[in-house]
Amino acid sequence: MIELPKKTIRDIDVSGKKVLVRVDFNVPLDIERNVVDDTRIRGALPTIRYLLDNGARPILMSHLGRPKGQVVESLRMAPVGRRLAELLDRPVLSLKECIGPRVKEAVEENPDKVILLENLRFYPGERENLADFAKQLAELADIYVNDAFGTSHRAHASTVGVTVFLPSVMGLLMEKELETLGGLLESPERPFVVVLGGNKVSDKLGVIDSFLEIADTILTGGGMCFTVISSMGLPIGDSVVEEDQIKQISSVMKKARRKGVKVVVPMDFVVADRFDKDANFRTVPTESIPDGWLGLDIGPATIQKYCEILSEAKTIFWNGPMGVFEWPSFENGTRGIADCIALADATTVVGGGDSDAALRQFGLEDDMDFVSTGGGAAMRLLEGKKLPAVEALTDR
Ligand code: ADP
Ligand code: MG
């Protein structure tokens, strides 16, 4: 387990305190504004329960959707508050504002209720990280807790600005994310196998670079691997490629050889005659992707080979689907690899919004040891970059 340099809620006395908690309740709502997927709300429950069990009064705040600094009726937090109340089995008071005298009054008058502030992004000061908005948020409480790992790569009023005014510690979800993802870069049990897919190689270069320092094998798939294959001088038909990244990839491959890290590309693909759900498709070896066809999934031989490598791993990190898993004809690769990761006798960690969606589609979410709640934030952390909202917390 790695040592985190920042304080957590367990390091301070919260009893009798008003605690302002930044959570990530940016959940999908349906047209009737019911919460469609409450994973993120559940993710914050350990911290909220810890606070309640230790005599603190939680005041929760989050953003929801993209209201661009103004009130959007369909993006009010109330439906989220209702779902939270069900999950907590206690009353939650959803307010229609985030700051000001009415909010202060509601906090004072409802000491027994969990308070949920309105959508932070109704206020332009949130994204602009305005000191005045942050100060008014801070005035509501005695302590600040950040449990919103998913927004920790953004310096907003509720993630960074507020820390100037209050003792600031991380919540239990944030702690788990930082320990698990940070642990991958520090002391993974070997062999450490990384599976990388997704659509753009440019999004992944930073993490590839990090993993070249610590992984044993990187298995590639998805759209991003065609830039790798193209850099090897092989034809890729009409598959997605980022021409401007080919040079970069060549130097990554050179570095991999120097470091003794195996970077593996698929040996076969499911290719389609157009980018369409109902396209005609067939399986071909990697060397013979026909002109005019495009690779939309890894093939069966690749699944088998990757699964053999995964079965020997002791640590696995996976980011990025192996194919266009949203379309049934091209989901087999992602499903096959997810199955093998689920079965592996290894510590398994998954990051990335679409990878998470794929796991849910296959019902494999609970078969992983850890699924990160932060897409962009997880990638930033794994690139070895600092997360502004974490940096801003009080040192241990
Ligand atoms: P994550 O969100 O898990 O980090 P990405 O956003 O990098 O993953 O990539 C996910 C997207 O990549 C999916 O929408 C998927 O359809 C797409 N994708 C996967 N394989 C291919 C491919 N061969 N060609 C085009 N797009 C692909
Ligand atoms: Mg994505």
PDB file of N, CA and C in Angstrom, residues 241-289:
ATOM      1  N   VAL A 241      -6.696   5.999 -37.980  1.00  0.00           N
ATOM      2  CA  VAL A 241      -5.262   6.193 -37.796  1.00  0.00           C
ATOM      3  C   VAL A 241      -5.005   7.662 -37.531  1.00  0.00           C
ATOM      4  N   GLU A 242      -3.988   7.933 -36.728  1.00  0.00           N
ATOM      5  CA  GLU A 242      -3.562   9.314 -36.519  1.00  0.00           C
ATOM      6  C   GLU A 242      -2.173   9.449 -37.131  1.00  0.00           C
ATOM      7  N   GLU A 243      -2.176   9.899 -38.395  1.00  0.00           N
ATOM      8  CA  GLU A 243      -0.916  10.003 -39.153  1.00  0.00           C
ATOM      9  C   GLU A 243       0.129  10.811 -38.390  1.00  0.00           C
ATOM     10  N   ASP A 244      -0.340  11.880 -37.740  1.00  0.00           N
ATOM     11  CA  ASP A 244       0.615  12.769 -37.073  1.00  0.00           C
ATOM     12  C   ASP A 244       1.241  12.155 -35.818  1.00  0.00           C
ATOM     13  N   GLN A 245       0.775  10.959 -35.438  1.00  0.00           N
ATOM     14  CA  GLN A 245       1.326  10.320 -34.236  1.00  0.00           C
ATOM     15  C   GLN A 245       2.301   9.191 -34.571  1.00  0.00           C
ATOM     16  N   ILE A 246       2.467   8.904 -35.866  1.00  0.00           N
ATOM     17  CA  ILE A 246       3.254   7.728 -36.250  1.00  0.00           C
ATOM     18  C   ILE A 246       4.706   7.843 -35.795  1.00  0.00           C
ATOM     19  N   LYS A 247       5.260   9.035 -35.959  1.00  0.00           N
ATOM     20  CA  LYS A 247       6.653   9.245 -35.554  1.00  0.00           C
ATOM     21  C   LYS A 247       6.826   9.018 -34.053  1.00  0.00           C
ATOM     22  N   GLN A 248       5.866   9.594 -33.323  1.00  0.00           N
ATOM     23  CA  GLN A 248       5.836   9.475 -31.867  1.00  0.00           C
ATOM     24  C   GLN A 248       5.783   8.001 -31.444  1.00  0.00           C
ATOM     25  N   ILE A 249       4.905   7.259 -32.124  1.00  0.00           N
ATOM     26  CA  ILE A 249       4.750   5.837 -31.813  1.00  0.00           C
ATOM     27  C   ILE A 249       6.034   5.065 -32.093  1.00  0.00           C
ATOM     28  N   SER A 250       6.706   5.407 -33.183  1.00  0.00           N
ATOM     29  CA  SER A 250       7.958   4.718 -33.493  1.00  0.00           C
ATOM     30  C   SER A 250       8.958   4.893 -32.361  1.00  0.00           C
ATOM     31  N   SER A 251       9.009   6.094 -31.801  1.00  0.00           N
ATOM     32  CA  SER A 251       9.979   6.300 -30.716  1.00  0.00           C
ATOM     33  C   SER A 251       9.521   5.616 -29.430  1.00  0.00           C
ATOM     34  N   VAL A 252       8.189   5.513 -29.237  1.00  0.00           N
ATOM     35  CA  VAL A 252       7.677   4.742 -28.099  1.00  0.00           C
ATOM     36  C   VAL A 252       8.095   3.273 -28.223  1.00  0.00           C
ATOM     37  N   MET A 253       7.981   2.727 -29.437  1.00  0.00           N
ATOM     38  CA  MET A 253       8.333   1.319 -29.652  1.00  0.00           C
ATOM     39  C   MET A 253       9.824   1.096 -29.414  1.00  0.00           C
ATOM     40  N   LYS A 254      10.627   2.075 -29.820  1.00  0.00           N
ATOM     41  CA  LYS A 254      12.076   1.976 -29.617  1.00  0.00           C
ATOM     42  C   LYS A 254      12.376   1.972 -28.104  1.00  0.00           C
ATOM     43  N   LYS A 255      11.698   2.878 -27.399  1.00  0.00           N
ATOM     44  CA  LYS A 255      11.895   2.960 -25.947  1.00  0.00           C
ATOM     45  C   LYS A 255      11.472   1.650 -25.281  1.00  0.00           C
ATOM     46  N   ALA A 256      10.359   1.066 -25.766  1.00  0.00           N
ATOM     47  CA  ALA A 256       9.873  -0.196 -25.198  1.00  0.00           C
ATOM     48  C   ALA A 256      10.932  -1.284 -25.335  1.00  0.00           C
ATOM     49  N   ARG A 257      11.565  -1.356 -26.514  1.00  0.00           N
ATOM     50  CA  ARG A 257      12.611  -2.368 -26.715  1.00  0.00           C
ATOM     51  C   ARG A 257      13.767  -2.147 -25.749  1.00  0.00           C
ATOM     52  N   ARG A 258      14.133  -0.870 -25.581  1.00  0.00           N
ATOM     53  CA  ARG A 258      15.237  -0.532 -24.685  1.00  0.00           C
ATOM     54  C   ARG A 258      14.917  -0.935 -23.237  1.00  0.00           C
ATOM     55  N   LYS A 259      13.659  -0.733 -22.853  1.00  0.00           N
ATOM     56  CA  LYS A 259      13.246  -1.015 -21.478  1.00  0.00           C
ATOM     57  C   LYS A 259      12.885  -2.484 -21.272  1.00  0.00           C
ATOM     58  N   GLY A 260      12.824  -3.257 -22.367  1.00  0.00           N
ATOM     59  CA  GLY A 260      12.441  -4.667 -22.241  1.00  0.00           C
ATOM     60  C   GLY A 260      10.958  -4.871 -21.989  1.00  0.00           C
ATOM     61  N   VAL A 261      10.125  -3.893 -22.386  1.00  0.00           N
ATOM     62  CA  VAL A 261       8.676  -4.048 -22.250  1.00  0.00           C
ATOM     63  C   VAL A 261       8.120  -4.546 -23.584  1.00  0.00           C
ATOM     64  N   LYS A 262       7.350  -5.625 -23.532  1.00  0.00           N
ATOM     65  CA  LYS A 262       6.758  -6.148 -24.767  1.00  0.00           C
ATOM     66  C   LYS A 262       5.505  -5.351 -25.110  1.00  0.00           C
ATOM     67  N   VAL A 263       5.479  -4.730 -26.278  1.00  0.00           N
ATOM     68  CA  VAL A 263       4.254  -4.078 -26.764  1.00  0.00           C
ATOM     69  C   VAL A 263       3.697  -4.960 -27.875  1.00  0.00           C
ATOM     70  N   VAL A 264       2.519  -5.530 -27.626  1.00  0.00           N
ATOM     71  CA  VAL A 264       1.975  -6.541 -28.523  1.00  0.00           C
ATOM     72  C   VAL A 264       0.817  -5.959 -29.334  1.00  0.00           C
ATOM     73  N   VAL A 265       0.807  -6.216 -30.648  1.00  0.00           N
ATOM     74  CA  VAL A 265      -0.341  -5.799 -31.470  1.00  0.00           C
ATOM     75  C   VAL A 265      -1.138  -7.047 -31.866  1.00  0.00           C
ATOM     76  N   PRO A 266      -2.427  -6.864 -32.152  1.00  0.00           N
ATOM     77  CA  PRO A 266      -3.280  -8.009 -32.495  1.00  0.00           C
ATOM     78  C   PRO A 266      -2.744  -8.782 -33.711  1.00  0.00           C
ATOM     79  N   MET A 267      -3.001 -10.085 -33.758  1.00  0.00           N
ATOM     80  CA  MET A 267      -2.592 -10.891 -34.914  1.00  0.00           C
ATOM     81  C   MET A 267      -3.713 -11.053 -35.932  1.00  0.00           C
ATOM     82  N   ASP A 268      -4.955 -10.765 -35.508  1.00  0.00           N
ATOM     83  CA  ASP A 268      -6.059 -10.775 -36.477  1.00  0.00           C
ATOM     84  C   ASP A 268      -7.139  -9.773 -36.066  1.00  0.00           C
ATOM     85  N   PHE A 269      -7.970  -9.440 -37.045  1.00  0.00           N
ATOM     86  CA  PHE A 269      -9.013  -8.427 -36.818  1.00  0.00           C
ATOM     87  C   PHE A 269     -10.334  -8.863 -37.431  1.00  0.00           C
ATOM     88  N   VAL A 270     -11.404  -8.357 -36.862  1.00  0.00           N
ATOM     89  CA  VAL A 270     -12.690  -8.388 -37.547  1.00  0.00           C
ATOM     90  C   VAL A 270     -12.767  -7.077 -38.327  1.00  0.00           C
ATOM     91  N   VAL A 271     -12.786  -7.199 -39.669  1.00  0.00           N
ATOM     92  CA  VAL A 271     -12.838  -5.991 -40.496  1.00  0.00           C
ATOM     93  C   VAL A 271     -14.229  -5.840 -41.106  1.00  0.00           C
ATOM     94  N   ALA A 272     -14.624  -4.587 -41.329  1.00  0.00           N
ATOM     95  CA  ALA A 272     -15.960  -4.300 -41.856  1.00  0.00           C
ATOM     96  C   ALA A 272     -15.837  -3.497 -43.143  1.00  0.00           C
ATOM     97  N   ASP A 273     -16.856  -3.566 -43.998  1.00  0.00           N
ATOM     98  CA  ASP A 273     -16.766  -2.839 -45.277  1.00  0.00           C
ATOM     99  C   ASP A 273     -17.205  -1.384 -45.140  1.00  0.00           C
ATOM    100  N   ARG A 274     -17.713  -1.008 -43.954  1.00  0.00           N
ATOM    101  CA  ARG A 274     -17.996   0.396 -43.664  1.00  0.00           C
ATOM    102  C   ARG A 274     -18.164   0.571 -42.164  1.00  0.00           C
ATOM    103  N   PHE A 275     -18.095   1.807 -41.710  1.00  0.00           N
ATOM    104  CA  PHE A 275     -18.230   2.073 -40.274  1.00  0.00           C
ATOM    105  C   PHE A 275     -19.705   2.143 -39.947  1.00  0.00           C
ATOM    106  N   ASP A 276     -20.299   0.976 -39.716  1.00  0.00           N
ATOM    107  CA  ASP A 276     -21.743   0.912 -39.515  1.00  0.00           C
ATOM    108  C   ASP A 276     -22.084  -0.332 -38.705  1.00  0.00           C
ATOM    109  N   LYS A 277     -23.104  -0.203 -37.910  1.00  0.00           N
ATOM    110  CA  LYS A 277     -23.591  -1.292 -37.072  1.00  0.00           C
ATOM    111  C   LYS A 277     -23.906  -2.544 -37.897  1.00  0.00           C
ATOM    112  N   ASP A 278     -24.468  -2.339 -39.082  1.00  0.00           N
ATOM    113  CA  ASP A 278     -24.904  -3.461 -39.919  1.00  0.00           C
ATOM    114  C   ASP A 278     -23.953  -3.755 -41.070  1.00  0.00           C
ATOM    115  N   ALA A 279     -22.721  -3.313 -40.953  1.00  0.00           N
ATOM    116  CA  ALA A 279     -21.750  -3.533 -42.028  1.00  0.00           C
ATOM    117  C   ALA A 279     -21.510  -5.025 -42.233  1.00  0.00           C
ATOM    118  N   ASN A 280     -21.056  -5.389 -43.452  1.00  0.00           N
ATOM    119  CA  ASN A 280     -20.560  -6.747 -43.671  1.00  0.00           C
ATOM    120  C   ASN A 280     -19.213  -6.866 -42.983  1.00  0.00           C
ATOM    121  N   PHE A 281     -18.927  -8.058 -42.464  1.00  0.00           N
ATOM    122  CA  PHE A 281     -17.649  -8.199 -41.748  1.00  0.00           C
ATOM    123  C   PHE A 281     -17.058  -9.594 -41.908  1.00  0.00           C
ATOM    124  N   ARG A 282     -15.744  -9.670 -41.741  1.00  0.00           N
ATOM    125  CA  ARG A 282     -15.060 -10.963 -41.720  1.00  0.00           C
ATOM    126  C   ARG A 282     -13.749 -10.852 -40.960  1.00  0.00           C
ATOM    127  N   THR A 283     -13.171 -11.987 -40.656  1.00  0.00           N
ATOM    128  CA  THR A 283     -11.924 -12.011 -39.891  1.00  0.00           C
ATOM    129  C   THR A 283     -10.739 -12.185 -40.830  1.00  0.00           C
ATOM    130  N   VAL A 284      -9.713 -11.351 -40.624  1.00  0.00           N
ATOM    131  CA  VAL A 284      -8.508 -11.459 -41.463  1.00  0.00           C
ATOM    132  C   VAL A 284      -7.258 -11.332 -40.578  1.00  0.00           C
ATOM    133  N   PRO A 285      -6.130 -11.938 -41.049  1.00  0.00           N
ATOM    134  CA  PRO A 285      -4.881 -11.727 -40.311  1.00  0.00           C
ATOM    135  C   PRO A 285      -4.432 -10.267 -40.437  1.00  0.00           C
ATOM    136  N   THR A 286      -3.659  -9.814 -39.446  1.00  0.00           N
ATOM    137  CA  THR A 286      -3.235  -8.415 -39.393  1.00  0.00           C
ATOM    138  C   THR A 286      -2.515  -7.957 -40.667  1.00  0.00           C
ATOM    139  N   GLU A 287      -1.716  -8.862 -41.279  1.00  0.00           N
ATOM    140  CA  GLU A 287      -0.947  -8.457 -42.471  1.00  0.00           C
ATOM    141  C   GLU A 287      -1.848  -8.237 -43.674  1.00  0.00           C
ATOM    142  N   SER A 288      -3.089  -8.740 -43.636  1.00  0.00           N
ATOM    143  CA  SER A 288      -3.869  -8.657 -44.872  1.00  0.00           C
ATOM    144  C   SER A 288      -5.222  -7.975 -44.695  1.00  0.00           C
ATOM    145  N   ILE A 289      -5.194  -6.797 -44.069  1.00  0.00           N
ATOM    146  CA  ILE A 289      -6.416  -5.983 -44.019  1.00  0.00           C
ATOM    147  C   ILE A 289      -6.647  -5.439 -45.425  1.00  0.00           C
TER     148      ILE A 289
END
